[in-house]
CSV table of C-alpha atoms in Angstrom, one decimal:
chain,number,residue,atom,x,y,z
A,4,MET,CA,-16.8,44.4,147.6
A,5,THR,CA,-16.6,46.4,144.5
A,6,SER,CA,-19.5,47.1,142.2
A,7,SER,CA,-17.9,45.1,139.4
A,8,THR,CA,-17.6,42.1,141.8
A,9,ILE,CA,-21.2,42.5,142.8
A,10,SER,CA,-22.2,42.7,139.1
A,11,PHE,CA,-20.2,39.6,138.3
A,12,GLU,CA,-21.8,37.7,141.2
A,13,VAL,CA,-25.3,38.8,140.0
A,14,LYS,CA,-24.4,37.7,136.4
A,15,SER,CA,-23.1,34.4,137.7
A,16,GLN,CA,-26.3,33.7,139.6
A,17,LEU,CA,-28.4,34.8,136.7
A,18,ALA,CA,-26.5,32.4,134.4
A,19,LYS,CA,-27.0,29.5,136.8
A,20,LEU,CA,-30.7,30.3,137.1
A,21,LEU,CA,-31.2,30.5,133.4
A,22,ALA,CA,-29.2,27.3,132.8
A,23,THR,CA,-31.3,25.6,135.4
A,24,GLU,CA,-28.1,24.0,136.8
A,25,ASN,CA,-25.1,24.9,138.9
A,26,ILE,CA,-22.8,25.7,136.1
A,27,SER,CA,-19.5,27.4,136.9
A,28,VAL,CA,-19.0,31.0,135.7
A,29,ARG,CA,-15.6,32.6,135.5
A,30,ARG,CA,-14.0,35.6,134.0
A,31,ALA,CA,-10.8,35.4,131.8
A,32,ARG,CA,-8.8,37.4,129.4
A,33,THR,CA,-10.3,36.0,126.3
A,34,GLN,CA,-11.5,37.5,123.0
A,35,THR,CA,-15.1,36.3,123.5
A,36,ALA,CA,-17.4,34.4,125.8
A,37,SER,CA,-17.6,30.6,125.7
A,38,PHE,CA,-19.2,27.6,127.2
A,39,ASP,CA,-17.5,24.3,127.7
A,40,VAL,CA,-20.1,21.7,127.2
A,41,THR,CA,-18.1,18.9,129.0
A,42,SER,CA,-16.8,20.8,132.1
A,43,ARG,CA,-20.0,23.0,132.3
A,44,VAL,CA,-18.0,26.2,132.6
A,45,LEU,CA,-19.2,29.5,131.2
A,46,THR,CA,-16.4,32.0,130.6
A,47,LEU,CA,-17.0,35.7,130.2
A,48,PRO,CA,-14.3,38.0,128.8
A,49,THR,CA,-12.8,40.9,130.8
A,50,TRP,CA,-13.3,43.6,128.2
A,51,LYS,CA,-12.6,47.0,129.7
A,52,ASP,CA,-15.6,48.7,128.0
A,53,MET,CA,-18.2,46.0,128.2
A,54,SER,CA,-21.6,47.4,129.0
A,55,PRO,CA,-24.1,45.5,131.2
A,56,VAL,CA,-26.3,44.9,128.1
A,57,VAL,CA,-23.5,43.3,126.2
A,58,GLU,CA,-22.5,41.2,129.2
A,59,GLY,CA,-26.2,40.2,129.5
A,60,MET,CA,-26.3,39.2,125.9
A,61,LEU,CA,-23.1,37.1,126.2
A,62,VAL,CA,-24.6,35.4,129.3
A,63,GLY,CA,-27.8,34.6,127.5
A,64,HIS,CA,-26.0,33.3,124.4
A,65,GLU,CA,-23.6,31.0,126.4
A,66,VAL,CA,-26.5,29.8,128.6
A,67,GLY,CA,-28.1,28.7,125.3
A,68,HIS,CA,-25.2,26.4,124.8
A,69,ALA,CA,-25.5,25.1,128.4
A,70,LEU,CA,-29.2,24.3,127.7
A,71,TYR,CA,-29.1,23.1,124.1
A,72,THR,CA,-25.7,22.1,122.9
A,73,THR,CA,-24.8,18.5,123.6
A,74,GLU,CA,-21.6,16.6,123.1
A,75,GLU,CA,-23.2,15.1,120.0
A,76,TYR,CA,-22.6,18.5,118.3
A,77,PHE,CA,-18.9,17.7,118.2
A,78,LYS,CA,-19.0,14.4,116.4
A,79,PRO,CA,-19.2,15.8,112.8
A,80,ILE,CA,-16.4,18.3,113.7
A,81,GLN,CA,-14.2,15.5,114.9
A,82,GLU,CA,-14.8,13.6,111.6
A,83,ASN,CA,-14.3,16.7,109.5
A,84,PRO,CA,-12.7,19.7,111.3
A,85,LYS,CA,-13.3,21.9,108.3
A,86,LEU,CA,-17.0,22.0,109.3
A,87,MET,CA,-16.3,23.7,112.6
A,88,SER,CA,-16.8,27.3,111.6
A,89,TYR,CA,-20.0,26.4,109.7
A,90,LEU,CA,-21.5,24.3,112.5
A,91,ASN,CA,-20.6,27.0,115.1
A,92,ILE,CA,-22.5,29.6,113.2
A,93,ILE,CA,-25.5,27.4,112.6
A,94,GLU,CA,-25.5,26.2,116.3
A,95,ASP,CA,-25.3,29.9,117.5
A,96,VAL,CA,-28.4,30.7,115.4
A,97,ARG,CA,-30.2,27.6,116.7
A,98,ILE,CA,-29.5,28.1,120.4
A,99,GLU,CA,-30.3,31.8,120.3
A,100,LYS,CA,-33.7,31.1,118.7
A,101,LEU,CA,-34.4,28.5,121.4
A,102,MET,CA,-33.3,31.0,124.2
A,103,LYS,CA,-35.6,33.7,122.8
A,104,ARG,CA,-38.5,31.2,122.9
A,105,LYS,CA,-37.7,29.9,126.4
A,106,TYR,CA,-37.0,33.4,127.8
A,107,PRO,CA,-38.8,36.0,125.7
A,108,GLY,CA,-37.4,38.9,127.7
A,109,ILE,CA,-33.9,38.1,126.6
A,110,ARG,CA,-34.8,39.1,123.0
A,111,LYS,CA,-34.4,42.8,123.8
A,112,THR,CA,-31.0,42.2,125.6
A,113,MET,CA,-29.6,40.2,122.7
A,114,THR,CA,-30.8,42.7,120.1
A,115,GLU,CA,-29.4,45.7,122.0
A,116,GLY,CA,-26.1,43.8,122.8
A,117,TYR,CA,-25.5,42.8,119.2
A,118,LYS,CA,-26.4,46.3,118.0
A,119,GLU,CA,-23.8,47.8,120.4
A,120,LEU,CA,-21.2,45.3,119.2
A,121,ASN,CA,-22.0,46.1,115.6
A,122,GLU,CA,-21.7,49.8,116.2
A,123,LYS,CA,-18.2,49.2,117.7
A,124,ASP,CA,-17.4,47.2,114.6
A,125,PHE,CA,-16.8,44.1,116.8
A,126,PHE,CA,-17.5,41.9,113.7
A,127,GLY,CA,-14.9,43.9,111.6
A,128,VAL,CA,-17.2,44.6,108.6
A,129,GLN,CA,-17.7,48.3,108.6
A,130,LYS,CA,-15.1,48.8,105.9
A,131,THR,CA,-16.1,45.6,104.0
A,132,ASP,CA,-18.3,45.2,101.0
A,133,ILE,CA,-20.9,43.0,102.7
A,134,ASP,CA,-22.0,41.6,99.4
A,135,SER,CA,-18.5,40.1,98.9
A,136,LEU,CA,-18.8,38.0,102.1
A,137,LEU,CA,-19.2,34.3,102.0
A,138,LEU,CA,-22.8,33.1,102.5
A,139,ILE,CA,-22.0,31.6,105.9
A,140,ASP,CA,-20.4,34.9,107.1
A,141,LYS,CA,-23.5,36.8,105.9
A,142,ILE,CA,-25.7,34.4,107.8
A,143,ASN,CA,-23.6,34.9,111.0
A,144,LEU,CA,-23.7,38.7,110.7
A,145,TYR,CA,-27.4,38.8,109.9
A,146,PHE,CA,-28.4,36.7,112.8
A,147,LYS,CA,-26.1,38.4,115.2
A,148,ALA,CA,-26.3,42.0,114.2
A,149,GLY,CA,-29.7,41.9,112.6
A,150,TYR,CA,-31.1,43.3,109.4
A,151,ASN,CA,-29.8,46.8,110.2
A,152,CYS,CA,-26.2,45.6,109.6
A,153,GLY,CA,-26.6,45.9,105.9
A,154,VAL,CA,-26.7,42.2,104.9
A,155,LYS,CA,-28.9,41.5,101.9
A,156,PHE,CA,-29.2,38.0,100.5
A,157,SER,CA,-29.2,37.5,96.7
A,158,ILE,CA,-32.0,35.5,95.1
A,159,GLY,CA,-29.5,32.6,94.7
A,160,GLU,CA,-28.6,32.7,98.3
A,161,LYS,CA,-32.3,32.8,99.3
A,162,ILE,CA,-33.1,29.7,97.3
A,163,GLY,CA,-29.9,27.8,98.1
A,164,ARG,CA,-27.9,28.2,95.0
A,165,ALA,CA,-25.1,30.3,96.4
A,166,HIS,CA,-21.4,29.5,96.5
A,167,VAL,CA,-20.1,29.2,100.0
């Protein structure tokens, strides 16, 4: 058994314990991690340079979907598919806040994991004028990469008068 196999088995068991159910965990050649709410499958990407902290952050995030995202979440998207990216971002913020409340120790893993991804420009914004981003993209970046990513909200954005 290789060390990566052992690591995957440990991460898989951790995901099942955190999710408090026997979810399936698999690896696949995907751009990011995901959780299928219906089939209860957590998919982790096979990035060649994924650190244990980033993998732990991905597990924590996707377990958040296992615990808190229901099939009800998809109803507004089915009615209006244009809402999908907006609802995904808001749902990600919501489930991560709930995970940090339920498992306070995961806060550090998520902070360090997103910091590492931001340093590698995973979000593709290092050469972007962050002030020119749409409000929803700023919200996503701020809640994933943290206040150190350079996102600053205008007064209009803070009081809800921004253009999205």
